[in-house]
Coordinates of C-alpha atoms and ligand atoms in Angstrom, one line a residue:
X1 CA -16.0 32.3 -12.7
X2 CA -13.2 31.7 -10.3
X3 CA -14.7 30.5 -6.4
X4 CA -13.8 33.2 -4.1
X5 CA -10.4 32.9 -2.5
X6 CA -9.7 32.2 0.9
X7 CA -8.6 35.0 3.2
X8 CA -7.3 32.8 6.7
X9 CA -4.6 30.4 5.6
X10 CA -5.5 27.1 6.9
X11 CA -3.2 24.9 8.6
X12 CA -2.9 22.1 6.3
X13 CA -3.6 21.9 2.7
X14 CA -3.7 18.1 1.6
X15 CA -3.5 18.3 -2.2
X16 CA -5.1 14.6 -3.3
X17 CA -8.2 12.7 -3.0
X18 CA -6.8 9.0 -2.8
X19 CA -6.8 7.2 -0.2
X20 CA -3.7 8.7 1.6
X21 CA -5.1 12.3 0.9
X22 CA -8.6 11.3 2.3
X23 CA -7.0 9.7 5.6
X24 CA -4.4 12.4 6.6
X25 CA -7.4 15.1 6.2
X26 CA -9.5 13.3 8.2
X27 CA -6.9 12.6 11.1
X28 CA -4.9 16.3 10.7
X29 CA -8.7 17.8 10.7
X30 CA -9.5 15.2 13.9
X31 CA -6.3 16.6 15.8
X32 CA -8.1 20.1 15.5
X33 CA -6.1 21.4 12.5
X34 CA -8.0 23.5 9.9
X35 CA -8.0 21.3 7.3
X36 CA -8.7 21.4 3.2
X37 CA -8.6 18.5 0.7
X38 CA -8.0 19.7 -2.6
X39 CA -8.9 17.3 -5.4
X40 CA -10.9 17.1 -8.4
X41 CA -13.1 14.0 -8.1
X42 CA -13.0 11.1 -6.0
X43 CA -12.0 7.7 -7.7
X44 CA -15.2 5.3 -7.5
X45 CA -14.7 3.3 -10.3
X46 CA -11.0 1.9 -9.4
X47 CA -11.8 -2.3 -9.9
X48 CA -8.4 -2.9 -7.8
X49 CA -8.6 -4.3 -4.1
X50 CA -6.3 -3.3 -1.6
X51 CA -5.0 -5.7 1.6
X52 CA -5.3 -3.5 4.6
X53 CA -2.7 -4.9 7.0
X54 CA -3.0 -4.6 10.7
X55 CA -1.5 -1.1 11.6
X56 CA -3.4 0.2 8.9
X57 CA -6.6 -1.0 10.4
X58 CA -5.8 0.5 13.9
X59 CA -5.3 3.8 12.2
X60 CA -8.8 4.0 10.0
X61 CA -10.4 2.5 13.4
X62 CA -9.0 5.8 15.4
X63 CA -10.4 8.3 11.8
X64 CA -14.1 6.4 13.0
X65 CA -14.4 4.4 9.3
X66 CA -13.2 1.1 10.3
X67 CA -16.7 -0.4 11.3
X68 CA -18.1 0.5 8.1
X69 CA -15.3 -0.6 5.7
X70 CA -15.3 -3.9 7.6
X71 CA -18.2 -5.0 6.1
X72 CA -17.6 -4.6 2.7
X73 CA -14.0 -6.7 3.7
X74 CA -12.6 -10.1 4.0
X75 CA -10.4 -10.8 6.8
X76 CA -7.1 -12.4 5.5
X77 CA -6.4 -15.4 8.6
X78 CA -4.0 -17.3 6.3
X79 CA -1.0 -16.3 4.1
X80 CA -0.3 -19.4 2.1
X81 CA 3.0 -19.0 0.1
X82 CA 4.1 -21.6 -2.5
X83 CA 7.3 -21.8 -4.8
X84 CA 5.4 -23.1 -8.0
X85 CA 8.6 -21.7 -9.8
X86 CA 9.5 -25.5 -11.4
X87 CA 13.1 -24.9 -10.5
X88 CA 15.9 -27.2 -9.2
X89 CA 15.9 -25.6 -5.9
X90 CA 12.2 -25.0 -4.6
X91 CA 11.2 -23.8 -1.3
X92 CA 8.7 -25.9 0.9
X93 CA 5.2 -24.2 1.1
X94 CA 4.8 -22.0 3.8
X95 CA 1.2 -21.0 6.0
X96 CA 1.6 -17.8 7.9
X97 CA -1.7 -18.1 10.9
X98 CA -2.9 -14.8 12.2
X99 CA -3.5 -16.7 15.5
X100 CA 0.3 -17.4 16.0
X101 CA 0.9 -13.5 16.8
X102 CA -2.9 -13.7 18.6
X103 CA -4.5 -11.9 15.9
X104 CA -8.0 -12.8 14.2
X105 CA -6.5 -11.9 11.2
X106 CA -3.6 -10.0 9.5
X107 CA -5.6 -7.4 7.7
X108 CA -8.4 -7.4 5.6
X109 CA -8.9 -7.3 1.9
X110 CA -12.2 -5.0 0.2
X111 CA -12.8 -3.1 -2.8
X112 CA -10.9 0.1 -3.7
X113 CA -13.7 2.0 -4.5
X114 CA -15.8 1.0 -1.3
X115 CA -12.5 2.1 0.8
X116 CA -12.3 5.3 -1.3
X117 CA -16.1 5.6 -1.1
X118 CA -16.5 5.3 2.3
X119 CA -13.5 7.9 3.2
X120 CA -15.3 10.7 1.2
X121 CA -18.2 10.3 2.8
X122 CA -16.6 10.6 6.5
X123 CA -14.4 13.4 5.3
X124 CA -17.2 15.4 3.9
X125 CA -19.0 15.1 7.5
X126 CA -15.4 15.7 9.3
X127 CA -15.5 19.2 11.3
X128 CA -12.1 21.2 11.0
X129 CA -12.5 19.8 6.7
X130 CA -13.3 21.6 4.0
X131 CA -13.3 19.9 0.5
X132 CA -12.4 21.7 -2.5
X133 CA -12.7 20.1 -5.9
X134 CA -9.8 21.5 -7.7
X135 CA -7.2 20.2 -9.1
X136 CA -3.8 22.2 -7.5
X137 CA -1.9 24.2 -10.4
X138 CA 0.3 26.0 -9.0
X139 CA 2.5 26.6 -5.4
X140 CA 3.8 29.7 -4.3
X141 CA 6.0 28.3 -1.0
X142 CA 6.6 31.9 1.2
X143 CA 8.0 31.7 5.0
X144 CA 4.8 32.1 6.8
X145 CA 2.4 30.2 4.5
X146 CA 1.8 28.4 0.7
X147 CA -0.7 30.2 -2.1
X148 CA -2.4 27.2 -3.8
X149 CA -3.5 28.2 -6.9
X150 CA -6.2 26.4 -8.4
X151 CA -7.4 25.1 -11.7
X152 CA -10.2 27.7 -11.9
X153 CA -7.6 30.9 -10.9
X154 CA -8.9 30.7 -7.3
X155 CA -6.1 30.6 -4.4
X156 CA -6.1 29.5 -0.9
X157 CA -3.4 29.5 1.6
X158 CA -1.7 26.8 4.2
X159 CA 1.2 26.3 6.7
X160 CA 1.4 23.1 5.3
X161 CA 0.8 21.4 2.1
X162 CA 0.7 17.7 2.4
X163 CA 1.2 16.2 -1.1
X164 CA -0.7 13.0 -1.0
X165 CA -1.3 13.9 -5.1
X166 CA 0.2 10.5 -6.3
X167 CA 3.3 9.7 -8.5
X168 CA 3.4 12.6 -10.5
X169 CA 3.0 14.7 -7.8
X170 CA 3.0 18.3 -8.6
X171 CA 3.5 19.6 -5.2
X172 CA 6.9 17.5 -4.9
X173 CA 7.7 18.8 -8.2
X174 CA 6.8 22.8 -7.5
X175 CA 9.2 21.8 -3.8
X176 CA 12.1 21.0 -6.1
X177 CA 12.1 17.5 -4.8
X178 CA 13.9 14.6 -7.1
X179 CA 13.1 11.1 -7.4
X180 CA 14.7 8.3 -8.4
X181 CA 12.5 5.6 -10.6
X182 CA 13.4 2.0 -11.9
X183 CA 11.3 -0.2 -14.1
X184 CA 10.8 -4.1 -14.2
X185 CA 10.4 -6.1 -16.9
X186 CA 6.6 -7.2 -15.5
X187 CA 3.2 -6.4 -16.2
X188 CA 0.4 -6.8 -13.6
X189 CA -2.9 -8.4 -14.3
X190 CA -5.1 -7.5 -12.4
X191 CA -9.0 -8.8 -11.5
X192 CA -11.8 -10.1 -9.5
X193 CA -13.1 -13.4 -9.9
X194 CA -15.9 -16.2 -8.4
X195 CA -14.9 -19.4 -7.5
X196 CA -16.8 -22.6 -6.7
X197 CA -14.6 -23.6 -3.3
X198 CA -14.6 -21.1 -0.1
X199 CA -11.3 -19.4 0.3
X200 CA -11.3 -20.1 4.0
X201 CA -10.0 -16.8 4.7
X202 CA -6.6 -17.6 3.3
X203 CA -4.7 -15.8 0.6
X204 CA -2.2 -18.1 -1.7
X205 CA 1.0 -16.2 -3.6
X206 CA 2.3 -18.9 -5.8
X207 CA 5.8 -18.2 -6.7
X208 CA 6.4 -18.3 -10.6
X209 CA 9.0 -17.5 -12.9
X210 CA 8.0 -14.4 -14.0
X211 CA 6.8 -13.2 -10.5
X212 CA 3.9 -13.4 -8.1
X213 CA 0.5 -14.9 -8.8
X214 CA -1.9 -13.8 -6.0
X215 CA -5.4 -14.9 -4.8
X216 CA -6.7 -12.5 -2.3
X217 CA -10.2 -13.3 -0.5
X218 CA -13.0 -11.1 -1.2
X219 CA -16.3 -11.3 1.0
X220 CA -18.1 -14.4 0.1
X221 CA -16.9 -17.0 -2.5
X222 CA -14.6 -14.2 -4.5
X223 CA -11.2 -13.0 -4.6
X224 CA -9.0 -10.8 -6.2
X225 CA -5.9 -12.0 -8.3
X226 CA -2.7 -10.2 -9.4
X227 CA -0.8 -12.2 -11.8
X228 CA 2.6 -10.7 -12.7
X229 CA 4.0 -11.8 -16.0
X230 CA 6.1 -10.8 -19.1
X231 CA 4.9 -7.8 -21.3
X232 CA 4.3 -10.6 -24.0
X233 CA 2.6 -12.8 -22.0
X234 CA 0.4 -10.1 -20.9
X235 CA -0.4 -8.9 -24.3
X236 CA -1.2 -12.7 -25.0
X237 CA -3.8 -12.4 -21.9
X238 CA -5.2 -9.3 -23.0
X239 CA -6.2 -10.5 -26.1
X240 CA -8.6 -13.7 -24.3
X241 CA -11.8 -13.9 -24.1
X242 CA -13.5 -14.0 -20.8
X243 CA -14.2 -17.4 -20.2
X244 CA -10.7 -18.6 -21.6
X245 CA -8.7 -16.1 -19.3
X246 CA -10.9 -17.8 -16.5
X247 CA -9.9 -21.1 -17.6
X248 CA -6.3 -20.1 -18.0
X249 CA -5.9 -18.6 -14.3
X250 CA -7.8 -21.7 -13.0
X251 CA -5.1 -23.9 -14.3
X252 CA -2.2 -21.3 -13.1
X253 CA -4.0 -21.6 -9.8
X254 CA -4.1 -25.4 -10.0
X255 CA -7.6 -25.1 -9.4
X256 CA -6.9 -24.7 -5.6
X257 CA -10.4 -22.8 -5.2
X258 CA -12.0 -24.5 -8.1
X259 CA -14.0 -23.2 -11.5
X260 CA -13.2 -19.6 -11.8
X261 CA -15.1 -16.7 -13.5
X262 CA -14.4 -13.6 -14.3
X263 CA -16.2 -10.9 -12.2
X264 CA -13.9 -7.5 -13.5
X265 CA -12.6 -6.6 -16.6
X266 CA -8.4 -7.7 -16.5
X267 CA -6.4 -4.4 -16.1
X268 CA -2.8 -3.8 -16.9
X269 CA -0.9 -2.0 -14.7
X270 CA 3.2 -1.9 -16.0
X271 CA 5.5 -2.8 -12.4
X272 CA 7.8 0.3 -11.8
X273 CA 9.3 2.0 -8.8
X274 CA 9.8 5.1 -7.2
X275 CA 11.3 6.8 -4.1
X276 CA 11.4 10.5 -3.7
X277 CA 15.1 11.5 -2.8
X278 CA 13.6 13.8 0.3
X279 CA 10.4 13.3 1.8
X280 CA 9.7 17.2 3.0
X281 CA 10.4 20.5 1.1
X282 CA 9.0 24.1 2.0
X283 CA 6.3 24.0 4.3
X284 CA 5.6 21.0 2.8
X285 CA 5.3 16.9 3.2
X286 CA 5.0 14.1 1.1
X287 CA 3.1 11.3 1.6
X288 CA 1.8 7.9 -0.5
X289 CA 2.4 7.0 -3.7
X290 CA 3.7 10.8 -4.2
X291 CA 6.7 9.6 -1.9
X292 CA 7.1 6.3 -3.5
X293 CA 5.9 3.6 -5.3
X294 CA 5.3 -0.2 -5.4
X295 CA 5.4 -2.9 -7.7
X296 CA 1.6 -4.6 -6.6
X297 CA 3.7 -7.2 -4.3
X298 CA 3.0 -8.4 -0.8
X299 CA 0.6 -5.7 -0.1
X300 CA 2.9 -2.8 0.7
X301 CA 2.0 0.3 -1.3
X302 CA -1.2 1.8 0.7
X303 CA -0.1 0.7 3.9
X304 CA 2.9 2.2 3.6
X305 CA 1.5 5.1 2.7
X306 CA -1.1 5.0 5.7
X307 CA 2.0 4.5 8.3
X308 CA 3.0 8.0 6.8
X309 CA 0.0 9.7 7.6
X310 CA 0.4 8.0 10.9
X311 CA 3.6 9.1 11.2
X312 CA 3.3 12.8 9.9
X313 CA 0.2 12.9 12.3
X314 CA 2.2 12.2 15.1
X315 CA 4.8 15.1 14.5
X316 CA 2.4 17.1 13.6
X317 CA 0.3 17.3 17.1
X318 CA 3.6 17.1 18.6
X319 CA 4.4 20.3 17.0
X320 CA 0.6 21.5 18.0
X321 CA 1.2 20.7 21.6
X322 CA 4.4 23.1 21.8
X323 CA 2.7 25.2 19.9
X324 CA 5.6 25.2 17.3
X325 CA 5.1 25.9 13.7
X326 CA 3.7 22.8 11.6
X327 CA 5.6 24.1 8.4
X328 CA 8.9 24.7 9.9
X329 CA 11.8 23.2 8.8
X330 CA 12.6 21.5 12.4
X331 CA 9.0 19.9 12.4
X332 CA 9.2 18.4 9.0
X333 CA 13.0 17.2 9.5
X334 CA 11.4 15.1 12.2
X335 CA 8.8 13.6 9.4
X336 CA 11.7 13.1 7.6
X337 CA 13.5 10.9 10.6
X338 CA 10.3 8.9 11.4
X339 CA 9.4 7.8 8.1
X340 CA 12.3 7.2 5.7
X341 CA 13.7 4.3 7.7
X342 CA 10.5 2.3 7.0
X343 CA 10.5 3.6 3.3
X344 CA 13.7 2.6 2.4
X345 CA 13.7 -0.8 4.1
X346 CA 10.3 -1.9 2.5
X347 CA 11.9 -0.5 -0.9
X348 CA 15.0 -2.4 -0.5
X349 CA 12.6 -5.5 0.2
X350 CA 9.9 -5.6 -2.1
X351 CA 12.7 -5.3 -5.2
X352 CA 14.9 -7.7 -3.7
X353 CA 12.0 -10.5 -3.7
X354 CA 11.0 -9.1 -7.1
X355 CA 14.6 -9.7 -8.7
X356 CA 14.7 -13.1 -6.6
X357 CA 11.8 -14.8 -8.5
X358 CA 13.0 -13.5 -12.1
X359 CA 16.8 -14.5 -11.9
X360 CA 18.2 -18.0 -12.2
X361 CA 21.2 -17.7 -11.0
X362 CA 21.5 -20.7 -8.9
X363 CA 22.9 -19.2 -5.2
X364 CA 20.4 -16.6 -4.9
X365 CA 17.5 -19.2 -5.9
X366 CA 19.0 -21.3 -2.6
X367 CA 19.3 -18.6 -0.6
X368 CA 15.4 -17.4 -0.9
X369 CA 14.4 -20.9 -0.4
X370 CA 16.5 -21.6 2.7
X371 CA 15.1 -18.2 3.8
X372 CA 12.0 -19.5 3.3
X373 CA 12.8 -23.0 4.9
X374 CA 13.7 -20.9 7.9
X375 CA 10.7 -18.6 8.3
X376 CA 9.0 -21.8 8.4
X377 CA 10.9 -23.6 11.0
X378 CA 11.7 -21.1 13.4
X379 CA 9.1 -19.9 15.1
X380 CA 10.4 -16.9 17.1
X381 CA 11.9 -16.1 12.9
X382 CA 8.0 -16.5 11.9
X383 CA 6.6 -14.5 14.0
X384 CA 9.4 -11.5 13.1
X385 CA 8.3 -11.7 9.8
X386 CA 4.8 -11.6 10.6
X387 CA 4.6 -8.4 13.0
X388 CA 7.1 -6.9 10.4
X389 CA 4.8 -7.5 7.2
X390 CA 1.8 -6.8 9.1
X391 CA 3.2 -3.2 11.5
X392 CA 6.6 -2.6 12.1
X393 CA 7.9 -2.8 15.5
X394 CA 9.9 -0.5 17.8
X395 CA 13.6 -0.9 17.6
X396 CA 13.8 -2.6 20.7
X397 CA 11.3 -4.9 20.2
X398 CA 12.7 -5.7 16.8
X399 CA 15.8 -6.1 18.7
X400 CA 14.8 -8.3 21.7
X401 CA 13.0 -11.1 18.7
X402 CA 16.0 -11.0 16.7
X403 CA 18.4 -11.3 19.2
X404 CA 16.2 -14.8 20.2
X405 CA 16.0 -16.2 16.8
X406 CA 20.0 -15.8 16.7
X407 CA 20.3 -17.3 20.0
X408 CA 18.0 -20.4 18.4
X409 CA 20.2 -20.3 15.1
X410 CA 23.4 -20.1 17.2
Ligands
FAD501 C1 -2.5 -3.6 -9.1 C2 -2.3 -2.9 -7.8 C3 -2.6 -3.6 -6.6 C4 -2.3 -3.0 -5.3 N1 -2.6 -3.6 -4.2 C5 -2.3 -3.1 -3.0 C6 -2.6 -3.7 -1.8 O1 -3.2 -4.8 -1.7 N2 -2.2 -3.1 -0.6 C7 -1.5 -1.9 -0.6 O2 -1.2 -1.4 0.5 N3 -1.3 -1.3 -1.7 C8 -1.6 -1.8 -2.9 N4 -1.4 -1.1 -4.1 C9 -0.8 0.2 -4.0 C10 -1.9 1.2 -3.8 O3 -2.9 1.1 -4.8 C11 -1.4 2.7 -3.9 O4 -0.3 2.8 -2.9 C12 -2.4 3.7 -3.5 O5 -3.5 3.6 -4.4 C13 -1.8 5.1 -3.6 O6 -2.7 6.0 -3.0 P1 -2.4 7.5 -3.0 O7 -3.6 8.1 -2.3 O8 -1.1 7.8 -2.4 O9 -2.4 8.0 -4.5 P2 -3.5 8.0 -5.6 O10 -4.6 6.9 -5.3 O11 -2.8 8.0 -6.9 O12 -4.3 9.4 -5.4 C14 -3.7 10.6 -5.9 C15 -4.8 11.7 -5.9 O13 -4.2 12.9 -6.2 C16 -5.1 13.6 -7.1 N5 -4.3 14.6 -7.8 C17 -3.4 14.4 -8.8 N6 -2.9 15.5 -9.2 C18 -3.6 16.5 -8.5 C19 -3.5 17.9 -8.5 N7 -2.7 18.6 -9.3 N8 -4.3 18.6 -7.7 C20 -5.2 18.0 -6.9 N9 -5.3 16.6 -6.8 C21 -4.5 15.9 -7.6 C22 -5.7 12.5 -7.9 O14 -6.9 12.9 -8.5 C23 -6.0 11.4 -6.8 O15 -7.2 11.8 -6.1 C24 -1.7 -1.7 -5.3 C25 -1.3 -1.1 -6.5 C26 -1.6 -1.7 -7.7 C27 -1.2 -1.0 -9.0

């Protein structure tokens, strides 16, 4: 039998249990809007890690998780790149120190399904949230409010539906909203392993031919790995047995943290991108991986997708303070302002370092490694790149650094 159907719409419906859905309900319910998460069950079994980058932190700190997810997380001190690409033109290694920009560290590394875990269980205690577990099957966008229907024929009503239901987001198709998706020729691999030799606190991207291989500390003598190669090359992985895909990795790693073994099954996960064409729609917002989506490359995806829930937060009690409507179309242009700068840029980014590694044409090959050569020599250009990977900066601050590293180049 259907559950009974709300009669007050709420504020904001957030349609989406991941960890974007999970964070904007539990800061839009913290601001002191009625809030519901609507989702069928949470994810606990996802084997991925995720690299939680600085800004990120700050923002799960002020939601009141962040001193329990840090224990299940590794702090990331050292980003170690190296071009192991075997070309002509290599770049020199590069180590990126969190205590250059007076950081302990530049984010932290843990468990996907602790992170995911952990956010349930605060949003479940959360006042102002109410979590229903549905999936969404239908939008019915009026000019006061939305009718949600759900899976089981029940409704509910919001000002504002925040999509946060992942790349084939329903919500953003139900808005009308187009996207605009692009493939690479990559697979991921994807796992957790043991290793003899500490970490030290230091992730290592090596820089191969056919993209990215990635160590990522874990808590204690573990890490995660993301190893982007060729469809055929992957299909070759899959079929390995455990021990010899530990053996192979070790050798790709050059045994930099010594004997590996394999602590999660491999999983596949085919590199594709996607940017929605708008970001808002009728009363409502899009936000995560139902705005866009990553290849699994320098640890953008979720924190992107955090700094919209930051973002949308901050127009949204804006809104509250002026008592304007959350769902108009003047509040949610001003999502659209603050966030598709940041979107587009790390877009733009991500692919272009993507493309870099698999082309060999020989100017662009020099051209990433005298960018690298650079990021390593300048250090007013280091520390750019590191507050820009780790939280991006105002304008003017983003000005005032780059308008000293020109003055150095000059
Ligand atoms: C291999 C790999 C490694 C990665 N590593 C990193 C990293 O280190 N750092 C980083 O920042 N990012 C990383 N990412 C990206 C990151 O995993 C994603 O950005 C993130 O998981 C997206 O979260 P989300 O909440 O937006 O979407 P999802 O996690 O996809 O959640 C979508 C939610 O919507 C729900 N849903 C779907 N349809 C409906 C419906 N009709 N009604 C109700 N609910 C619905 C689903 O059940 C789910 O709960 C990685 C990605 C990959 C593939």
């Amino acid at each position: 039998m259907p559950a009974p159907s709300a009669t007050a719409p709420y504020d904001i419906a957030v349609v989406g249990a991941g960890p974007s859905g999970l964070t904007a309900g539990l800061l839009f319910a913290s601001y002191g809007f009625s809030t519901v998460i609507i989702a069928p069950k949470v994810n606990l079994s996802d084997g991925r890690t995720t690299a939680l980058l600085q800004a990120s932190v700050d923002l799960l700190t002020q939601i009141g998780v962040w001193d329990r997810l840090v224990l299940k997380a590794a702090p990331l001190a050292k980003m170690r790149m190296v071009d192991d690409t075997g070309r002509l033109v290599r770049a020199p290694e590069v180590t990126f120190d969190s205590l250059e920009l007076d950081l302990p560290a530049f984010g932290y590394n843990l468990l996907n399904k602790d992170l995911n875990l952990i956010l349930e269980k605060a949003a479940l205690e959360q006042d102002n949230l109410t979590f229903l577990n549905q999936s969404a099957a239908n939008y019915d966008a009026k000019d006061e409010a939305t009718t949600i229907t759900m899976g089981d024929g029940s409704t509910c009503q919001a000002r504002l539906v925040v999509a946060a239901d992942g790349r084939k987001s329903l919500a953003r198709e139900a808005a009308g909203i187009d996207v605009k998706r692009w493939s690479y020729p990559q697979m991921a691999v994807v796992l957790n392993l043991n290793h003899d030799q500490p970490h030290r606190d230091t992730s290592t991207e090596f820089h191969t031919p056919t993209g990215p291989f990635t160590l990522v500390p874990l808590p204690g003598r573990t890490s995660s790995l993301v190893c982007v190669v060729t469809h055929e090359e992957a299909e070759r992985l899959k079929d390995m047995g455990k021990a010899e895909l530990a053996l192979e990795f070790e050798q790709r790693a050059h045994s930099i943290l010594g004997k590996f073994e394999l602590n999660s099954e491999p999983q596949m996960f085919p590199l594709s991108g996607m940017i929605a064409r708008a970001l808002v729609g009728q009363r409502v917002a899009l936000i995560g991986e139902a705005a866009h989506v990553f290849p699994p490359i320098g640890a953008q995806g979720l924190n992107l997708g955090l700094r919209d829930v930051a973002g949308l937060g901050k127009v949204l009690k804006a809104a509250k303070d002026k008592n304007n409507d959350i769902g108009s179309a003047e509040v949610l242009g001003a999502y659209e302002k603050e966030r598709r700068t940041d979107i587009t840029t790390r877009t733009v980014a991500v692919d272009a370092l993507n493309r870099s590694l698999l082309t060999d044409f020989l100017p662009v090959q020099i051209a990433r490694s005298a960018g690298i050569y650079f990021a390593d020599k300048i250090p007013p250009l280091r520390r750019v790149l590191m507050r820009e990977g780790i939280a991006p900066g105002t304008r003017s601050k983003r000005k005032s650094l780059l308008s000293r590293v020109t003055r150095r180049l000059g």
